[in-house]
Coordinates of C-alpha atoms in Angstrom, one line a residue:
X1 CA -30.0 -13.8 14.9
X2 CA -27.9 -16.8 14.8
X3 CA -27.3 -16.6 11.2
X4 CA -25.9 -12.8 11.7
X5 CA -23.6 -13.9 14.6
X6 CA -22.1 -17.0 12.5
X7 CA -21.9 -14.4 9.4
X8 CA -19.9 -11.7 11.9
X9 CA -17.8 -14.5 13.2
X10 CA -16.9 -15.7 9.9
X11 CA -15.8 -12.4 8.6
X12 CA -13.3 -11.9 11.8
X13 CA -12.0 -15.6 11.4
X14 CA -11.3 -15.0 7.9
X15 CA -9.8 -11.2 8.1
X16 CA -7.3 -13.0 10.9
X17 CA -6.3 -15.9 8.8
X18 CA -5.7 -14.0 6.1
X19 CA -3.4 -11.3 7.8
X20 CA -1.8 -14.2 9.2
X21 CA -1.7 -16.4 5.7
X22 CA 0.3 -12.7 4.1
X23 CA 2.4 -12.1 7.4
X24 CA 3.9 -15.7 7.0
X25 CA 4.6 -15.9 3.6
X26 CA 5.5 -12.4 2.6
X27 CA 7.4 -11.6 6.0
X28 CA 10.5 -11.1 3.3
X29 CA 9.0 -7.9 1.7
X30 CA 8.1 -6.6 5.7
X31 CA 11.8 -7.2 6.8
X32 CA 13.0 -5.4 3.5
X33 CA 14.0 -2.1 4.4
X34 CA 15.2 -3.7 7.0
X35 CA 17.7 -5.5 5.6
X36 CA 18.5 -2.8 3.5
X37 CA 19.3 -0.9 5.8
X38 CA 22.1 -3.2 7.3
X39 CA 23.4 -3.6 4.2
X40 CA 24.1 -0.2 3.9
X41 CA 25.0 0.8 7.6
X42 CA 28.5 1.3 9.2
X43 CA 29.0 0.2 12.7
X44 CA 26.9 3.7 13.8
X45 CA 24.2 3.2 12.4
X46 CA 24.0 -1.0 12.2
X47 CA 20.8 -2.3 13.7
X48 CA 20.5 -5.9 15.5
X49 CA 19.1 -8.3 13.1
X50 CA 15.6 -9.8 13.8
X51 CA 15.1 -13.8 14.3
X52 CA 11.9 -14.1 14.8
X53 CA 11.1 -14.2 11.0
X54 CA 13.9 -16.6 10.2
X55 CA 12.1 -18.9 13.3
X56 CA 8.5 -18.7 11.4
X57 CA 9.8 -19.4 8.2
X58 CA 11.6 -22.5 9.6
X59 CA 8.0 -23.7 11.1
X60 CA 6.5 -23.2 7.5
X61 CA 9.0 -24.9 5.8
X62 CA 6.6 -28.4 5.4
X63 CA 4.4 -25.3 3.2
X64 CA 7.4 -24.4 0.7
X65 CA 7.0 -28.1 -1.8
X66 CA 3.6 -27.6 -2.4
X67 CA 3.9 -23.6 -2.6
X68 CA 6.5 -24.2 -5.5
X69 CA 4.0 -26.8 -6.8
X70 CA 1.3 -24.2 -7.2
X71 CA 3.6 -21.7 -8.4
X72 CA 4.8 -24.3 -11.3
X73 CA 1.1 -25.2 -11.8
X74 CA -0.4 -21.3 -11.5
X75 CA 2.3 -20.1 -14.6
X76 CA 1.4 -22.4 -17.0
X77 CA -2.2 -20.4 -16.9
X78 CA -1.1 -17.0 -16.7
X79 CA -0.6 -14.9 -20.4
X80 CA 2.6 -13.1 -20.3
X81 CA 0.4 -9.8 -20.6
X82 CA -1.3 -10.5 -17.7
X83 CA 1.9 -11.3 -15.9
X84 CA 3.0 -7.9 -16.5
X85 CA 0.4 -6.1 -15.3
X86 CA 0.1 -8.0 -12.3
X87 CA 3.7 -6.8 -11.9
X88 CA 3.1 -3.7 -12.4
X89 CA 0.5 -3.6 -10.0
X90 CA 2.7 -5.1 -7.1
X91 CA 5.6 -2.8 -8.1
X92 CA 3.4 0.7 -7.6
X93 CA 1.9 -1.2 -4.6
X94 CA 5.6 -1.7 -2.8
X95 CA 5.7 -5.6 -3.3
X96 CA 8.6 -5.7 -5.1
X97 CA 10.1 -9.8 -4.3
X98 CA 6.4 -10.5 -5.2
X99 CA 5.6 -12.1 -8.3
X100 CA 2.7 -12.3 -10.5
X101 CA 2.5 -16.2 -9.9
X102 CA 3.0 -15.7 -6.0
X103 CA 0.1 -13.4 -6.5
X104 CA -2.3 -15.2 -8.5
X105 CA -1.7 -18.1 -6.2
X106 CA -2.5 -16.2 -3.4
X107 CA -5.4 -15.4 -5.2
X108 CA -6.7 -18.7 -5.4
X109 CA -5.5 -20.1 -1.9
X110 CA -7.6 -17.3 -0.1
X111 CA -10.4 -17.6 -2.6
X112 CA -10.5 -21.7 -1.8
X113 CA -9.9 -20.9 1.8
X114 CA -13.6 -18.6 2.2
X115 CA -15.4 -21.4 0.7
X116 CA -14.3 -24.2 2.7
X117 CA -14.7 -21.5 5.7
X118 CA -18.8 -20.8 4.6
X119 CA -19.1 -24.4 3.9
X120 CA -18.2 -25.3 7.1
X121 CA -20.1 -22.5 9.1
X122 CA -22.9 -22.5 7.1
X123 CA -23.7 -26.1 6.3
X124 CA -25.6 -27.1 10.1
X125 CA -27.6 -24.1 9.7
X126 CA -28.6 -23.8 5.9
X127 CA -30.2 -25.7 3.3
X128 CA -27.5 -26.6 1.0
X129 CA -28.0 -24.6 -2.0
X130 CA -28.2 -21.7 0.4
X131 CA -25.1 -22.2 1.4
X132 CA -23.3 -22.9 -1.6
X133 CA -24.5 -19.4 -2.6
X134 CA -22.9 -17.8 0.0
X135 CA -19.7 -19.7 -0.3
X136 CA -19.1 -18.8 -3.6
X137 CA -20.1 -15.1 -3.1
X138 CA -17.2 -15.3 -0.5
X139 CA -14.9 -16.8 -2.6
X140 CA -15.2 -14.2 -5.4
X141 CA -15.2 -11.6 -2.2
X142 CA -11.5 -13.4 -1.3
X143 CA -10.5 -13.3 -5.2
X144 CA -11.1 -9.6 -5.8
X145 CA -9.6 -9.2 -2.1
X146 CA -5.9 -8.6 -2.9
X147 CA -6.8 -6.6 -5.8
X148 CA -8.4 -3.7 -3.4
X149 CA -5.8 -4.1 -1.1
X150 CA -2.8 -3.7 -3.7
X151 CA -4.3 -0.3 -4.8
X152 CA -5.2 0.5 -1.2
X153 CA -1.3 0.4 -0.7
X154 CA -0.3 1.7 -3.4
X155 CA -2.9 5.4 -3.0
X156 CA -1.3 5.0 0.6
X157 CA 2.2 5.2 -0.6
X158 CA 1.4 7.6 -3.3
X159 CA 0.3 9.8 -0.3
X160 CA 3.3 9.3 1.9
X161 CA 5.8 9.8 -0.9
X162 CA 4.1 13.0 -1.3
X163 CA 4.1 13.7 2.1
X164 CA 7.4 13.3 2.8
X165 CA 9.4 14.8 -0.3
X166 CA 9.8 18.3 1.2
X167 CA 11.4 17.2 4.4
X168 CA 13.5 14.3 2.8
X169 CA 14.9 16.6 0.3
X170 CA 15.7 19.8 2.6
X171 CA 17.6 17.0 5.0
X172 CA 19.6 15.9 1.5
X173 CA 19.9 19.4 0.6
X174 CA 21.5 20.7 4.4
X175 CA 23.9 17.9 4.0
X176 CA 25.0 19.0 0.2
X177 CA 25.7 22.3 2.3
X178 CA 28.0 20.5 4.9
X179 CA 30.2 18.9 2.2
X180 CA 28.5 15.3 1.4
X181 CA 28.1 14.1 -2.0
X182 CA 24.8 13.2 -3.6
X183 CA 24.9 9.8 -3.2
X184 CA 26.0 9.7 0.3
X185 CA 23.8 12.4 1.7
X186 CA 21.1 10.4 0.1
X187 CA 21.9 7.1 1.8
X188 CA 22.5 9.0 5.6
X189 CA 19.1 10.1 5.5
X190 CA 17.7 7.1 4.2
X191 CA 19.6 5.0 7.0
X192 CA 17.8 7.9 9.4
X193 CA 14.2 7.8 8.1
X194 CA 11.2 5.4 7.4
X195 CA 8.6 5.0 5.1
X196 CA 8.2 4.2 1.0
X197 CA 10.4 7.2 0.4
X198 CA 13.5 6.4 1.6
X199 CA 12.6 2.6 0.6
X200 CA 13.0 3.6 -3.0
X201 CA 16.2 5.6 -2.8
X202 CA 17.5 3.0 -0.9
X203 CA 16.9 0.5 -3.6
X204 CA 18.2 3.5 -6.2
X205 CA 21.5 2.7 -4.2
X206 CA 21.5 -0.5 -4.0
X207 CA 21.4 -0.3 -8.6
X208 CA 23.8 1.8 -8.3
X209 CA 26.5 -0.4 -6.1
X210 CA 25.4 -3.3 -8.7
X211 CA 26.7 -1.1 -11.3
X212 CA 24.2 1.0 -12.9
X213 CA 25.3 5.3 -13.1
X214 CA 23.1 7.6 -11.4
X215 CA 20.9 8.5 -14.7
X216 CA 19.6 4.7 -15.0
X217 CA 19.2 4.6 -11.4
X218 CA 17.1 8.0 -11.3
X219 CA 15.1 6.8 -14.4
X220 CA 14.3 3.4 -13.3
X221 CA 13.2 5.1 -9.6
X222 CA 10.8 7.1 -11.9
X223 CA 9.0 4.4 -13.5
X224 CA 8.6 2.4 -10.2
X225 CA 6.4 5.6 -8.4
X226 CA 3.2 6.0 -10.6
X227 CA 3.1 9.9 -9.3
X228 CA 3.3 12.7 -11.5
X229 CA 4.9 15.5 -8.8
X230 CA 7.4 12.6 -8.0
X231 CA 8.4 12.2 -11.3
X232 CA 8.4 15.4 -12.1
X233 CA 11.3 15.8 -9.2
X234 CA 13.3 13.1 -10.3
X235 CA 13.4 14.2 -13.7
X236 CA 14.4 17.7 -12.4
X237 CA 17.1 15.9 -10.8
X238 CA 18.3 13.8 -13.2
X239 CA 18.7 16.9 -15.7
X240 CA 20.9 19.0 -13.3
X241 CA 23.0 15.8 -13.1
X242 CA 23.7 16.1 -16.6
X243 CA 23.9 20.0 -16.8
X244 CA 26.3 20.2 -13.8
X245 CA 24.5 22.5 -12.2
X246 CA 24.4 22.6 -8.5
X247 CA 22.8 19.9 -6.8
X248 CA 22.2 22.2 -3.5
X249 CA 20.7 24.6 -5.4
X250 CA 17.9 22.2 -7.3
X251 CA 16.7 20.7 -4.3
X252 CA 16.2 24.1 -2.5
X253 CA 14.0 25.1 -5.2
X254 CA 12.2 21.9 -5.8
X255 CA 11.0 21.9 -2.0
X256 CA 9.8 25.1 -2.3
X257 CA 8.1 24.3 -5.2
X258 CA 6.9 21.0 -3.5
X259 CA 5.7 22.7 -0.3
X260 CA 3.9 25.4 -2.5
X261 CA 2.2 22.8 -4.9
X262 CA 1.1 20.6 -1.3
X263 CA -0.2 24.7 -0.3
X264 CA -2.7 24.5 -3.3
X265 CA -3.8 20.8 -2.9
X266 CA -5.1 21.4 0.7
X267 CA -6.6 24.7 -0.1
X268 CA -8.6 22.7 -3.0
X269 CA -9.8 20.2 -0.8
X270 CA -11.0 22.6 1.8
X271 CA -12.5 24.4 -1.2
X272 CA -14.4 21.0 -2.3
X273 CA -15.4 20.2 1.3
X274 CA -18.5 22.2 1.6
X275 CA -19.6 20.7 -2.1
X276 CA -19.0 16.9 -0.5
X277 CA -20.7 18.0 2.9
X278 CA -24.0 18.9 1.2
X279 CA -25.2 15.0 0.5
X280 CA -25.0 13.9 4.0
X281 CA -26.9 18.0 5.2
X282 CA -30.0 16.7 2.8
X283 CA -30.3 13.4 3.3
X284 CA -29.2 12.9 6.6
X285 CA -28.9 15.4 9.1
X286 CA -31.9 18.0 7.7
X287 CA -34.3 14.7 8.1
X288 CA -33.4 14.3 11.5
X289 CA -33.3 18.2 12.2
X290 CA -36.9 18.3 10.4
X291 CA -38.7 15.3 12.8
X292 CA -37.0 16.7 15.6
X293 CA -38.4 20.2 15.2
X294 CA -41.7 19.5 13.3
X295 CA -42.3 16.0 15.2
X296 CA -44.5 16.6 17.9
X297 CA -46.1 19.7 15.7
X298 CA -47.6 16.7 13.2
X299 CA -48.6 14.6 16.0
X300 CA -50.2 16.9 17.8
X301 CA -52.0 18.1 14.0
X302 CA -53.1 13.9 13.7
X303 CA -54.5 13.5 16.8
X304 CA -56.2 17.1 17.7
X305 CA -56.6 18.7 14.5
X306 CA -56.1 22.3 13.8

């Protein structure tokens, strides 16, 4: 019993200081639409600026040598293919001021951090060997950790990219009608919404007030979302651009093709839900159904016979 409740405690200890751990050093990529945002406002739409991340990040900066250290140290073992794909993997997942050696690093940080944590909460109650089992088990648990997380985040935003295109687009699309251009319709209702969505065209903006036309733009947007309806959008987009054809026009057509496409998704899954329900009917809820209802039949067959 003691074990159990040392095991529990551990796992909340560690799920707090790690939340806290990726709060404090990646509060950059929280505050990021954030700061996007004012750097694309007018006085209207210009939202106060928030000090409490410059005030944590003055506390932790004692942390910042030996971070760079590890950084310097964590590159010289990482492949340039791996690098990549680590990349790759932050980019779909949202992380986009992350690196692949501010990754890894984190990788190894957490990693050391769960077996310090086992060895000190297991060692007074454990034979050693024991305990050194269990340490390592939760390092490897800490390694892999980040890993489930970034495709957590990135199925998340996948889903609320999804989500939102319909809406995003007919808002675009009613402000085309009332005489805004593309690119500024696009950055109103970005300055008015939240979510991945209108972090992406925000930073398909931001390239293109660094210099880059609206194609490259579009085409880099494209490759940074991993989903096929999205990309399909874009690249509807990006050909009416070139065409000339009306921009008003596209988007009304692409949301009702959006909203019809999200029709036949949900009536799929509500056509797969009775094939997923039928695992848990057999071997969960007949068995209890069964002892409820022939229960007291078979008792009453063990101890008086027929």
């Amino acid at each position: 019993m003691l074990s159990f409740t040392l095991l529990i405690t551990a796992a909340i200890f560690f799920t707090l200081v790690m939340a806290g751990l990726l709060f404090t050093i990646y509060a950059k990529n929280l505050s990021f639409t954030e700061r996007v945002r004012v750097y694309f406002s007018d006085a209207a739409f210009a939202k106060p600026e928030v000090g409490g991340v410059k005030e944590k990040r003055a506390r932790l900066a004692f942390l910042r040598p030996y971070w760079e250290m590890g950084l310097k140290q964590t590159s010289q073992y990482l492949s340039p293919a791996k690098r990549k794909e680590l990349d790759s993997m932050l980019r779909d997942a949202g992380y986009w001021r992350m690196s692949a050696m501010e990754f890894r690093l984190l990788q190894l940080v957490l990693s050391i951090g769960a077996i310090i944590l086992a060895l000190v909460l297991f060692t007074p109650s454990r034979e050693l060997s024991n305990v050194w089992i269990i340490a390592i088990a939760m390092g490897v648990l800490a390694y892999r950790y980040p890993f489930f997380h970034l495709g957590r985040r990135k199925a998340m935003r996948m889903k609320a990219i999804q989500r939102s295109l319909p809406d995003f687009f007919d808002t675009v699309n009613l402000l085309l009608e009332a005489g805004l251009g593309l690119d500024a319709a696009i950055a109103t209702v970005c300055r008015r919404s939240e979510g991945p969505l209108s972090e992406e065209f925000l930073l398909v903006l931001e390239d293109m007030k660094l210099g880059k036309s609206r194609r490259e733009a579009f085409y880099d947007l494209r490759k940074r979302v991993p989903s096929s309806g999205f990309q399909g959008v874009i690249t509807s987009l990006i050909q009416a651009d070139q065409l000339g054809i009306g921009m008003a026009k596209v988007l009304k057509t692409l949301t009702v093709r959006i909203r019809e496409q999200q029709r036949e998704a949900a009536r799929e899954q509500a056509m797969k839900a009775p094939v997923k329900m039928l695992l848990p009917m057999v071997f969960l809820i007949f068995p209890s159904l069964f002892i409820v209802i022939l229960g007291p039949f078979v008792i009453k067959l063990i101890t008086q016979g027929l």
